[in-house]
Short mmCIF file of C-alpha atoms and ligand atoms in Angstrom, two decimals:
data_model
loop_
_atom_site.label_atom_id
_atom_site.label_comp_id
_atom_site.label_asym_id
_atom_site.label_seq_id
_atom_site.Cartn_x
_atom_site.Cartn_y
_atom_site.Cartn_z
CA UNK A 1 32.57 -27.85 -10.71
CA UNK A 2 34.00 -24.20 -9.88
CA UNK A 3 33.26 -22.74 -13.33
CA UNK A 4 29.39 -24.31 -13.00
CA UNK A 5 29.03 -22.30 -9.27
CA UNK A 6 30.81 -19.30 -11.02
CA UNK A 7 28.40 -19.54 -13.49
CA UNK A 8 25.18 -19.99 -11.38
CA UNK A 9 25.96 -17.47 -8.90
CA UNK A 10 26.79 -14.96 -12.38
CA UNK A 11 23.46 -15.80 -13.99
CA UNK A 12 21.90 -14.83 -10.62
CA UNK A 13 23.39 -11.72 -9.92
CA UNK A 14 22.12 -10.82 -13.53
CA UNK A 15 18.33 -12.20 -12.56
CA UNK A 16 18.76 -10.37 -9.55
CA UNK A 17 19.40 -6.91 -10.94
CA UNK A 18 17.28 -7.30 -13.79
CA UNK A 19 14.82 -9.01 -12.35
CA UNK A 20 14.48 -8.78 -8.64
CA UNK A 21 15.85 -5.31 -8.30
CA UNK A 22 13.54 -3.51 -10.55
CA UNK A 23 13.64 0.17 -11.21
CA UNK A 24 14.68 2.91 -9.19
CA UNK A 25 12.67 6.22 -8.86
CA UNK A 26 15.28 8.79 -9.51
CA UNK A 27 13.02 11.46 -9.31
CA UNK A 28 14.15 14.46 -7.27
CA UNK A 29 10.87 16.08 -6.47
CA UNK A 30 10.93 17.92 -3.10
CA UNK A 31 7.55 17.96 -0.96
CA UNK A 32 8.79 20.55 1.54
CA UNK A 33 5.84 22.28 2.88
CA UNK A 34 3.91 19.33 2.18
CA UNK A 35 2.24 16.90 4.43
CA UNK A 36 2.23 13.20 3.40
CA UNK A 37 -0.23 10.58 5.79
CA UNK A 38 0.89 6.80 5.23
CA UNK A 39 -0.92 3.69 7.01
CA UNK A 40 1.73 0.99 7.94
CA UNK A 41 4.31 3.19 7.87
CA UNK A 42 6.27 1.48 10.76
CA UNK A 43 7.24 -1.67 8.59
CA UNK A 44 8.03 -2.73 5.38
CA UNK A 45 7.90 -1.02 2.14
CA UNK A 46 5.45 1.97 3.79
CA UNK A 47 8.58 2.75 6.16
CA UNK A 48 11.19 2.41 3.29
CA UNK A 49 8.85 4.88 1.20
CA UNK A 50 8.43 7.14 4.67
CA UNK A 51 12.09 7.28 4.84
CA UNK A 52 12.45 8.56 1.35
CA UNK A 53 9.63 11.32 1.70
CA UNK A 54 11.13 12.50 4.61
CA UNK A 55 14.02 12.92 3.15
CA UNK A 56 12.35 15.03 0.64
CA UNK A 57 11.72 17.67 3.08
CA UNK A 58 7.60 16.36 3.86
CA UNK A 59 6.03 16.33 7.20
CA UNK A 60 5.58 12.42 7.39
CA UNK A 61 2.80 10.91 9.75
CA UNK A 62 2.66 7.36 10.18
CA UNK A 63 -0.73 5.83 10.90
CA UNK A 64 -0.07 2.39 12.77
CA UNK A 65 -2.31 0.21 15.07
CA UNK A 66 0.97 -0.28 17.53
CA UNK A 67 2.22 2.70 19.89
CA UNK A 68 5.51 1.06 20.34
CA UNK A 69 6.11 0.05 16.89
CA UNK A 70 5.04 3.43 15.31
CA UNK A 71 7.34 5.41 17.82
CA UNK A 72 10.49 3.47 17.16
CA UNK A 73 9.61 3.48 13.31
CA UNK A 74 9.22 7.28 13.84
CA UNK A 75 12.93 7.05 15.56
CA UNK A 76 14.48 5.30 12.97
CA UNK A 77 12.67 7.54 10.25
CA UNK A 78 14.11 10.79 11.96
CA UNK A 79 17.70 9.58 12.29
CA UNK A 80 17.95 8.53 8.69
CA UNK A 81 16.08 10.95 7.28
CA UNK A 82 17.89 14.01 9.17
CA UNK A 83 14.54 15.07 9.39
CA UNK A 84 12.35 15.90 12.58
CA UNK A 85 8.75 16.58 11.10
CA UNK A 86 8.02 12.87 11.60
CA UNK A 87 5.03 11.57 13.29
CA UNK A 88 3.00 8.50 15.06
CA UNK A 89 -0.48 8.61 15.21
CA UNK A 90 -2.59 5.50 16.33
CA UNK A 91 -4.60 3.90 13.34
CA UNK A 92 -6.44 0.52 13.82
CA UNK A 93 -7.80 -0.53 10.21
CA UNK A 94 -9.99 -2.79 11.92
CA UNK A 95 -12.10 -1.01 13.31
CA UNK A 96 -14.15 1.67 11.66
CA UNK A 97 -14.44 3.12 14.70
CA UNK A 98 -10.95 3.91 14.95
CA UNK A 99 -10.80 5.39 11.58
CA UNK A 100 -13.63 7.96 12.54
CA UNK A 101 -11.24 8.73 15.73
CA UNK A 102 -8.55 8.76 13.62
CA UNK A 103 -9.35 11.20 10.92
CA UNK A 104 -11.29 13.88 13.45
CA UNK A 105 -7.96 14.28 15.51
CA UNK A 106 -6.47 14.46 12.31
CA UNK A 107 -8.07 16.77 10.50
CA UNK A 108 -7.84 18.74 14.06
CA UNK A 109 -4.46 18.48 14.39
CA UNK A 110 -3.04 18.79 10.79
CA UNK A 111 -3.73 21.60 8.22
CA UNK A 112 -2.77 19.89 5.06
CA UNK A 113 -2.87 17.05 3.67
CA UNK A 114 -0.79 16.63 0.25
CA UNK A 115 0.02 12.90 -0.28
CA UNK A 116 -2.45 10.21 1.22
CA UNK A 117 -1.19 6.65 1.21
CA UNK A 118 -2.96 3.66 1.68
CA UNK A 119 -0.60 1.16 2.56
CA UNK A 120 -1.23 -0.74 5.39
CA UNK A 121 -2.05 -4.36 4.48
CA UNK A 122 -2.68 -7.84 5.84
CA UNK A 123 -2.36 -11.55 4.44
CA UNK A 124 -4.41 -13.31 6.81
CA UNK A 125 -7.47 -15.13 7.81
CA UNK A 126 -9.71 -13.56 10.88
CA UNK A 127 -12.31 -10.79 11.45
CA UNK A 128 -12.18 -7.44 12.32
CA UNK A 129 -13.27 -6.11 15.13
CA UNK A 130 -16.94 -5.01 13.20
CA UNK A 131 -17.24 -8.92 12.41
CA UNK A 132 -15.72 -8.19 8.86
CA UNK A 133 -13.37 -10.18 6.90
CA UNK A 134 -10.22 -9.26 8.34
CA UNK A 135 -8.39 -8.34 4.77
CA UNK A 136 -11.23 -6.82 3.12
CA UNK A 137 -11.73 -4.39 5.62
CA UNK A 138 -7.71 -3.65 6.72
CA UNK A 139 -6.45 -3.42 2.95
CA UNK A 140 -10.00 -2.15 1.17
CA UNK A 141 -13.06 -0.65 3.26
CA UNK A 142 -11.08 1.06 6.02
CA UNK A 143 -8.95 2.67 3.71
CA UNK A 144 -11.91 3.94 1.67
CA UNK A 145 -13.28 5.11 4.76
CA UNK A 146 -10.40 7.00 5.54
CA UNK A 147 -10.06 8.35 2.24
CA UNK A 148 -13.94 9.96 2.14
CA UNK A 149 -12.98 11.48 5.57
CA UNK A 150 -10.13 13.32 4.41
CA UNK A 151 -11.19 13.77 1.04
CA UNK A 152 -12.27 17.39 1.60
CA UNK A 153 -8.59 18.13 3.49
CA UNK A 154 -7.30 16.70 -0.41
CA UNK A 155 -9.09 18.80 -2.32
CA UNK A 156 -7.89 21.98 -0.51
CA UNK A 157 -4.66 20.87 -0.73
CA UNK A 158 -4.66 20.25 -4.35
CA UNK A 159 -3.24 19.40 -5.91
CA UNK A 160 -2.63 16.18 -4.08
CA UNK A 161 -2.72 12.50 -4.69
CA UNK A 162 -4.12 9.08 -3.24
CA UNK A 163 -1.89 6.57 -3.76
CA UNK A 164 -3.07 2.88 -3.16
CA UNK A 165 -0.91 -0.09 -2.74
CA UNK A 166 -2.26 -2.86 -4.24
CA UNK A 167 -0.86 -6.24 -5.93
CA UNK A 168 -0.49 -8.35 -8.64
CA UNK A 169 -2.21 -10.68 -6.25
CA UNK A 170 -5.45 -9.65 -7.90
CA UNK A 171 -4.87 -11.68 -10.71
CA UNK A 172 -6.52 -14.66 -8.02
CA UNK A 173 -9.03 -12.19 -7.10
CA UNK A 174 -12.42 -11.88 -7.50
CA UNK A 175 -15.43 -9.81 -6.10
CA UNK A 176 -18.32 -12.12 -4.66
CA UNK A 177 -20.54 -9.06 -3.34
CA UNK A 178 -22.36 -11.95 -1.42
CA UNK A 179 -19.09 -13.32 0.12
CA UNK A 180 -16.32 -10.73 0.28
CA UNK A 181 -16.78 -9.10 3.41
CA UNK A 182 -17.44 -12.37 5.50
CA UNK A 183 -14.76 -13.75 7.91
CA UNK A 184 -12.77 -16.51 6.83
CA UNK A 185 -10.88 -19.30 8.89
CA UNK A 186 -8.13 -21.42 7.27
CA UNK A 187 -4.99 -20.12 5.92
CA UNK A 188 -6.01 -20.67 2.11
CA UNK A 189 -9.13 -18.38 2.31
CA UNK A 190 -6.90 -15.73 3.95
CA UNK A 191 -5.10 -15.84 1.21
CA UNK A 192 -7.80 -15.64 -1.65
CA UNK A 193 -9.36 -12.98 0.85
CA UNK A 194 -5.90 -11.33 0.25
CA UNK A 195 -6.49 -11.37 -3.72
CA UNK A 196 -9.91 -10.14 -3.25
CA UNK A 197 -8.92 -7.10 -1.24
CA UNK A 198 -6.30 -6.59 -3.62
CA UNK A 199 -8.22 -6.45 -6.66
CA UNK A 200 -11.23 -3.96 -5.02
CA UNK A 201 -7.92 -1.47 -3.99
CA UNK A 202 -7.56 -1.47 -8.00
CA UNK A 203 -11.23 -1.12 -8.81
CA UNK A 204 -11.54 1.44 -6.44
CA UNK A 205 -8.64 3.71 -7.41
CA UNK A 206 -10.67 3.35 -11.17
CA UNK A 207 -13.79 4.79 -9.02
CA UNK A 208 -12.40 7.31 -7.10
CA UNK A 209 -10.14 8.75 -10.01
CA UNK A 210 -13.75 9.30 -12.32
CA UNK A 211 -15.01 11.03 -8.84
CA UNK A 212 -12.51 12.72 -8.68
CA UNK A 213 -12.21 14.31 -12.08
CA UNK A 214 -12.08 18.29 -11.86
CA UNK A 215 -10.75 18.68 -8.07
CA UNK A 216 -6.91 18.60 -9.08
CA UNK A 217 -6.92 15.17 -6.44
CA UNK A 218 -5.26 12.24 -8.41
CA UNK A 219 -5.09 8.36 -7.39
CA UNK A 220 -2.69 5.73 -8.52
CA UNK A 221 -3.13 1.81 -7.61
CA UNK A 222 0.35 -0.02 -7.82
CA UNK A 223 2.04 -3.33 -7.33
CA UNK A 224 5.57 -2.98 -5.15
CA UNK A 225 7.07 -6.21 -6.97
CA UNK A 226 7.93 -9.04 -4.40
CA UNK A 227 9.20 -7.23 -0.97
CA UNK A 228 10.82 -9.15 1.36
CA UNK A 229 8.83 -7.78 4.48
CA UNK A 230 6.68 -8.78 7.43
CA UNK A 231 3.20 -9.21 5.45
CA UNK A 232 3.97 -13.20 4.54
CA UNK A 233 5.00 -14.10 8.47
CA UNK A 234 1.73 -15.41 9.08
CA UNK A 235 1.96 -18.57 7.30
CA UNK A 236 2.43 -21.95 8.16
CA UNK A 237 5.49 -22.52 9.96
CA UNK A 238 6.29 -24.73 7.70
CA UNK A 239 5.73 -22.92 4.77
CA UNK A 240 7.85 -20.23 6.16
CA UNK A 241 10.95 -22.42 6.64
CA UNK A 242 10.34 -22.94 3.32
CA UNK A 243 10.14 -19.45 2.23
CA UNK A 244 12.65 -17.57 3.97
CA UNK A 245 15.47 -18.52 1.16
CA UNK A 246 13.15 -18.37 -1.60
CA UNK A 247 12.23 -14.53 -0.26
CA UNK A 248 15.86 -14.01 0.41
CA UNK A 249 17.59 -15.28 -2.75
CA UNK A 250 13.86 -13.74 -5.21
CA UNK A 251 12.09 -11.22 -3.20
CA UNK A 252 12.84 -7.53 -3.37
CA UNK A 253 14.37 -5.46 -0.33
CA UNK A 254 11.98 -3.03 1.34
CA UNK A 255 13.68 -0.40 -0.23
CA UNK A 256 13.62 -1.78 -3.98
CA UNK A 257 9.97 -2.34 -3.43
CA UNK A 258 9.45 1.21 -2.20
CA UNK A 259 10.35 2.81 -5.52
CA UNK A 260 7.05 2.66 -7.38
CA UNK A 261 5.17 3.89 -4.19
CA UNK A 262 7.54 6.26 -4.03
CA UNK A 263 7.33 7.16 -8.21
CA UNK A 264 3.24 7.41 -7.86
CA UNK A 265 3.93 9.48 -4.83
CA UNK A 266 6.20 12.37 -6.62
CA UNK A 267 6.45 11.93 -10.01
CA UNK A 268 5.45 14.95 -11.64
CA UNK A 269 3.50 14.68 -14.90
CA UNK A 270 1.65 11.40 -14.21
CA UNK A 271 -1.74 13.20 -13.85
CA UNK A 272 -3.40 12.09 -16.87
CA UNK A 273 -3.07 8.71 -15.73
CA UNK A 274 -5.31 8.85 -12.59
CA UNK A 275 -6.98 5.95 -11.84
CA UNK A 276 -4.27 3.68 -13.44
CA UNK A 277 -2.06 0.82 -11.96
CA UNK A 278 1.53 0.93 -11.93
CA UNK A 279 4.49 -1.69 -11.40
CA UNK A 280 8.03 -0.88 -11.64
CA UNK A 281 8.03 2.91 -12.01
CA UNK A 282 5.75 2.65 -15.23
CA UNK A 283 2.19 2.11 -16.13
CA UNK A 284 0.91 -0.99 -16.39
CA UNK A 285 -2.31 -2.96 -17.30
CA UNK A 286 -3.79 -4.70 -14.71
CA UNK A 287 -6.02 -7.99 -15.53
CA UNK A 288 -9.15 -7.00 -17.71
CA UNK A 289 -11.29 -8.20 -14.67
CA UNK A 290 -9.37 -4.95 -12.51
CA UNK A 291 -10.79 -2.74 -15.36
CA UNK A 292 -14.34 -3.33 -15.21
CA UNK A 293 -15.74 0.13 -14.55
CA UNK A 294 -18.85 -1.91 -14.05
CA UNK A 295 -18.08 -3.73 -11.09
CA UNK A 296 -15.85 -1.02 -10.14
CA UNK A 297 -18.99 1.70 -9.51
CA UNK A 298 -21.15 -1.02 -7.53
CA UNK A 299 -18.06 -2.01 -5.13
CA UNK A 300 -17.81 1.80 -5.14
CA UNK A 301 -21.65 1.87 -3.60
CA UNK A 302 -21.51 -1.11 -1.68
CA UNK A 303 -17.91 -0.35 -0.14
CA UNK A 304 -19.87 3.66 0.84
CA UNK A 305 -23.04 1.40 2.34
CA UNK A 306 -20.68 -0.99 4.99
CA UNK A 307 -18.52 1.94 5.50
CA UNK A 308 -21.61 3.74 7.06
N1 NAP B 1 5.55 -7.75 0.42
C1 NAP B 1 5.13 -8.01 -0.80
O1 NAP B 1 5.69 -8.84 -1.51
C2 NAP B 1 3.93 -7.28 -1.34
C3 NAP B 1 3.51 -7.56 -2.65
C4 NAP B 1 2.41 -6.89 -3.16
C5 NAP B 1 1.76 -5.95 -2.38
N2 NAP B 1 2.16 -5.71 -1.10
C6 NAP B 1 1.42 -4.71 -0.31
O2 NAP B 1 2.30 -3.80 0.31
C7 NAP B 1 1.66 -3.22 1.44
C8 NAP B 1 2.65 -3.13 2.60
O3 NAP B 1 3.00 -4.43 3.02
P1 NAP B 1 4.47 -4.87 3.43
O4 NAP B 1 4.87 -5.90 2.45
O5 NAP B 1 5.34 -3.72 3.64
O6 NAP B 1 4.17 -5.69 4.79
P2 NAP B 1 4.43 -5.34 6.32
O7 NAP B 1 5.87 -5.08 6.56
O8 NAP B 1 3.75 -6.43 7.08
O9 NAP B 1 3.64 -3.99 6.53
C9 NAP B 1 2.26 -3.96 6.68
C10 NAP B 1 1.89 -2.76 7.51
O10 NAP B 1 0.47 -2.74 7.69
C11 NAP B 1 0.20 -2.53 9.06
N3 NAP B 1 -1.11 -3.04 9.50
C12 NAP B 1 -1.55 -4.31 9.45
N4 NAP B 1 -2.76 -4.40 10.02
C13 NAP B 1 -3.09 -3.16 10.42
C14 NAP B 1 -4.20 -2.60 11.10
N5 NAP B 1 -5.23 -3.35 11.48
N6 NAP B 1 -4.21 -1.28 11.37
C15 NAP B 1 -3.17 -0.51 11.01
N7 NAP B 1 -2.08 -0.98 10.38
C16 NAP B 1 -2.04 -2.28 10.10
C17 NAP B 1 1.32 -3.26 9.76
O11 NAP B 1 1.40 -2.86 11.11
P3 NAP B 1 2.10 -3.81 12.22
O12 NAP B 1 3.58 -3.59 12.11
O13 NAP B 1 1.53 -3.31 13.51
O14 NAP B 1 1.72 -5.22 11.91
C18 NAP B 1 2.49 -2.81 8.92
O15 NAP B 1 2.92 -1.53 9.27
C19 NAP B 1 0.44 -4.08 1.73
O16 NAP B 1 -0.72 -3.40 1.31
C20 NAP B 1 0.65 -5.30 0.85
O17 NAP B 1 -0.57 -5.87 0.43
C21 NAP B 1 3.24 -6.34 -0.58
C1 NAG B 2 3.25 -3.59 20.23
O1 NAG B 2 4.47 -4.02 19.69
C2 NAG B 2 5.40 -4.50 20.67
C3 NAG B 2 6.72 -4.75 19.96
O2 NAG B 2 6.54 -5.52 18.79
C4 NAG B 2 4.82 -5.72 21.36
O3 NAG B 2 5.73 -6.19 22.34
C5 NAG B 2 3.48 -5.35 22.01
O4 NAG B 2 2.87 -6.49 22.56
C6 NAG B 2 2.55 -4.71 20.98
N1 NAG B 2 1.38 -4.18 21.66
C7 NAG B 2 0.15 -4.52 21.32
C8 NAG B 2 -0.95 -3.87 22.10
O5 NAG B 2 -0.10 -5.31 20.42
C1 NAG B 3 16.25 13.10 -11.64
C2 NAG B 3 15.05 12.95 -12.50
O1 NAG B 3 14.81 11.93 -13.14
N1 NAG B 3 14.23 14.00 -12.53
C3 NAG B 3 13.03 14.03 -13.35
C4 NAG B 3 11.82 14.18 -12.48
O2 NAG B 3 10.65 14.34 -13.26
C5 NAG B 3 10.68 15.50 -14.09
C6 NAG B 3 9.34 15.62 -14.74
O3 NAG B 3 8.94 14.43 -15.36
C7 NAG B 3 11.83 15.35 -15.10
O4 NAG B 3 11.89 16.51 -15.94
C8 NAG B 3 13.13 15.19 -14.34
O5 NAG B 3 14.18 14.95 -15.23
#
């Protein structure tokens, strides 16, 4: 009985560091005198990743929707960091009017912009406040909005990187151009909305990496691993008795699932793989249906036509 737990709780402490853990980015690239801009930065893996870049000696502004949530994040961020050029500035992803607002005090406040990443994400049914399919426009179009706006801030600054956090959640994930901005109500179409939004951030860091080419601005799409974070706490209250020890005992900390944000961030000598999608510090090859420069350049057009 004793040696059978001893052995179970062994085989999961290997499973847990080979598996659950995944890679750490050991990388000791400084960004002092560099700015880096990150949506969501108040929870999750975006503030585990903030924390890190701080530390590294960037200016670090957090774009979040919540005043109170962004300032105590920004708190937090400063005290472990040791680092005071932290930030809040209020970002709504949903609503494009808020981006606009958003990127003119921006670009008025701030003169560079180094590292731009789109992090911010939701796993959830609902509209936006344009009418839109809550996920689609939070995790893609807002963010692509956001991205043309400073785009020109980027390119002065280069080089300088996008780096998109995506999910291996696109593997459910397809793009409907007839369906995939429409609001959806029950808890299982959030969640396929989810996939969707996660496989345009893919297609669209293919896009803007071939408009890009020649500017010295770089994108990278990645997938965190399983984080053990806010983004699953709108499910089903029963589903989330369910899931708290399955996210506890199998999902990755925040700061485990920070590391390949924090790789495509910094790494130096990834260039030549703009565009690409990365899990666990490394490139990877996202499903074929993620690589269709096809479908990539019209959700590139259609994403510029909603956006306005
Ligand atoms: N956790 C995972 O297992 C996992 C796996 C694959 C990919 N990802 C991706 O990782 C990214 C970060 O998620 P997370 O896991 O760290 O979850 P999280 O802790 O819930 O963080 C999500 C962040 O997005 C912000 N956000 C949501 N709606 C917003 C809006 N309308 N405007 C501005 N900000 C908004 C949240 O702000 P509030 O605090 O105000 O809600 C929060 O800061 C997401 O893109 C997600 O798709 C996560
Ligand atoms: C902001 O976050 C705080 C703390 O989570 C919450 O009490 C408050 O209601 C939120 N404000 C808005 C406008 O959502
Ligand atoms: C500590 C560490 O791994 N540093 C690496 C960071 O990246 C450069 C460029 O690829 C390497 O030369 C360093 O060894």
């Amino acid at each position: 009985m004793l040696a059978g737990l001893a052995l179970l709780l062994g085989l999961y402490v290997l499973f847990y560091y080979n598996v659950v853990k995944g890679r750490r980015c050991r990388n000791e690239t400084s960004l002092r005198g560099k700015t880096v801009l990150i949506t969501g930065g108040n929870s999750g893996i975006g503030k585990a990743a903030a924390i890190d870049l701080a530390r590294r000696g960037a200016r670090v502004i957090l774009a979040c929707r919540n005043k109170t949530r962004g300032e105590s994040a920004v708190y937090d961020i400063r005290r472990e960091s040791g680092n005071n050029g932290v930030l809040f500035m209020n970002l709504n992803l949903a609503s494009l009017k808020s981006v606009r607002a958003f990127a003119e005090v921006f670009l008025k406040s701030e003169p560079r912009l180094d590292i731009l990443i789109n992090n911010a994400g939701v796993l959830s049914a609902g509209q936006s406040e344009d009418g839109l399919n809550l996920a689609f426009q939070v995790n893609h179009l807002s963010h692509c909005l956001l991205t043309r706006l400073l785009l020109d801030r980027l390119k002065r600054c280069a080089p300088s990187r996008v780096v998109v956090v995506a999910s291996d959640a696109h593997r459910s994930g397809k793009i409907d151009f007839e369906n995939i901005h429409k609001p959806v109500a029950t808890k299982w179409k959030g969640f396929l909305s989810y996939c969707n939004s996660k496989l345009a951030n893919i297609l669209y860091a293919r896009e803007l990496a071939n408009q890009l080419e020649g500017t010295g601005v770089t994108c990278y799409a990645l997938h965190p691993g399983l984080v053990n974070t806010h983004l699953f706490s709108s499910l089903a209250d029963w589903l989330s008795t369910l899931f708290l020890p399955i996210s506890w005992l199998f999902f990755r900390s925040p700061t485990d699932g920070a590391q390949t944000l924090i790789y495509c961030a910094t790494q130096e000598g990834i260039e030549g793989f703009s565009g690409r999608y990365f899990a666990n510090c490394q490139l990877k090859e996202p499903r074929p249906h993620a690589r269709d420069d096809g479908v990539a350049k019209k959700l590139w057009e259609f994403t510029e036509k909603m956006g306005g």
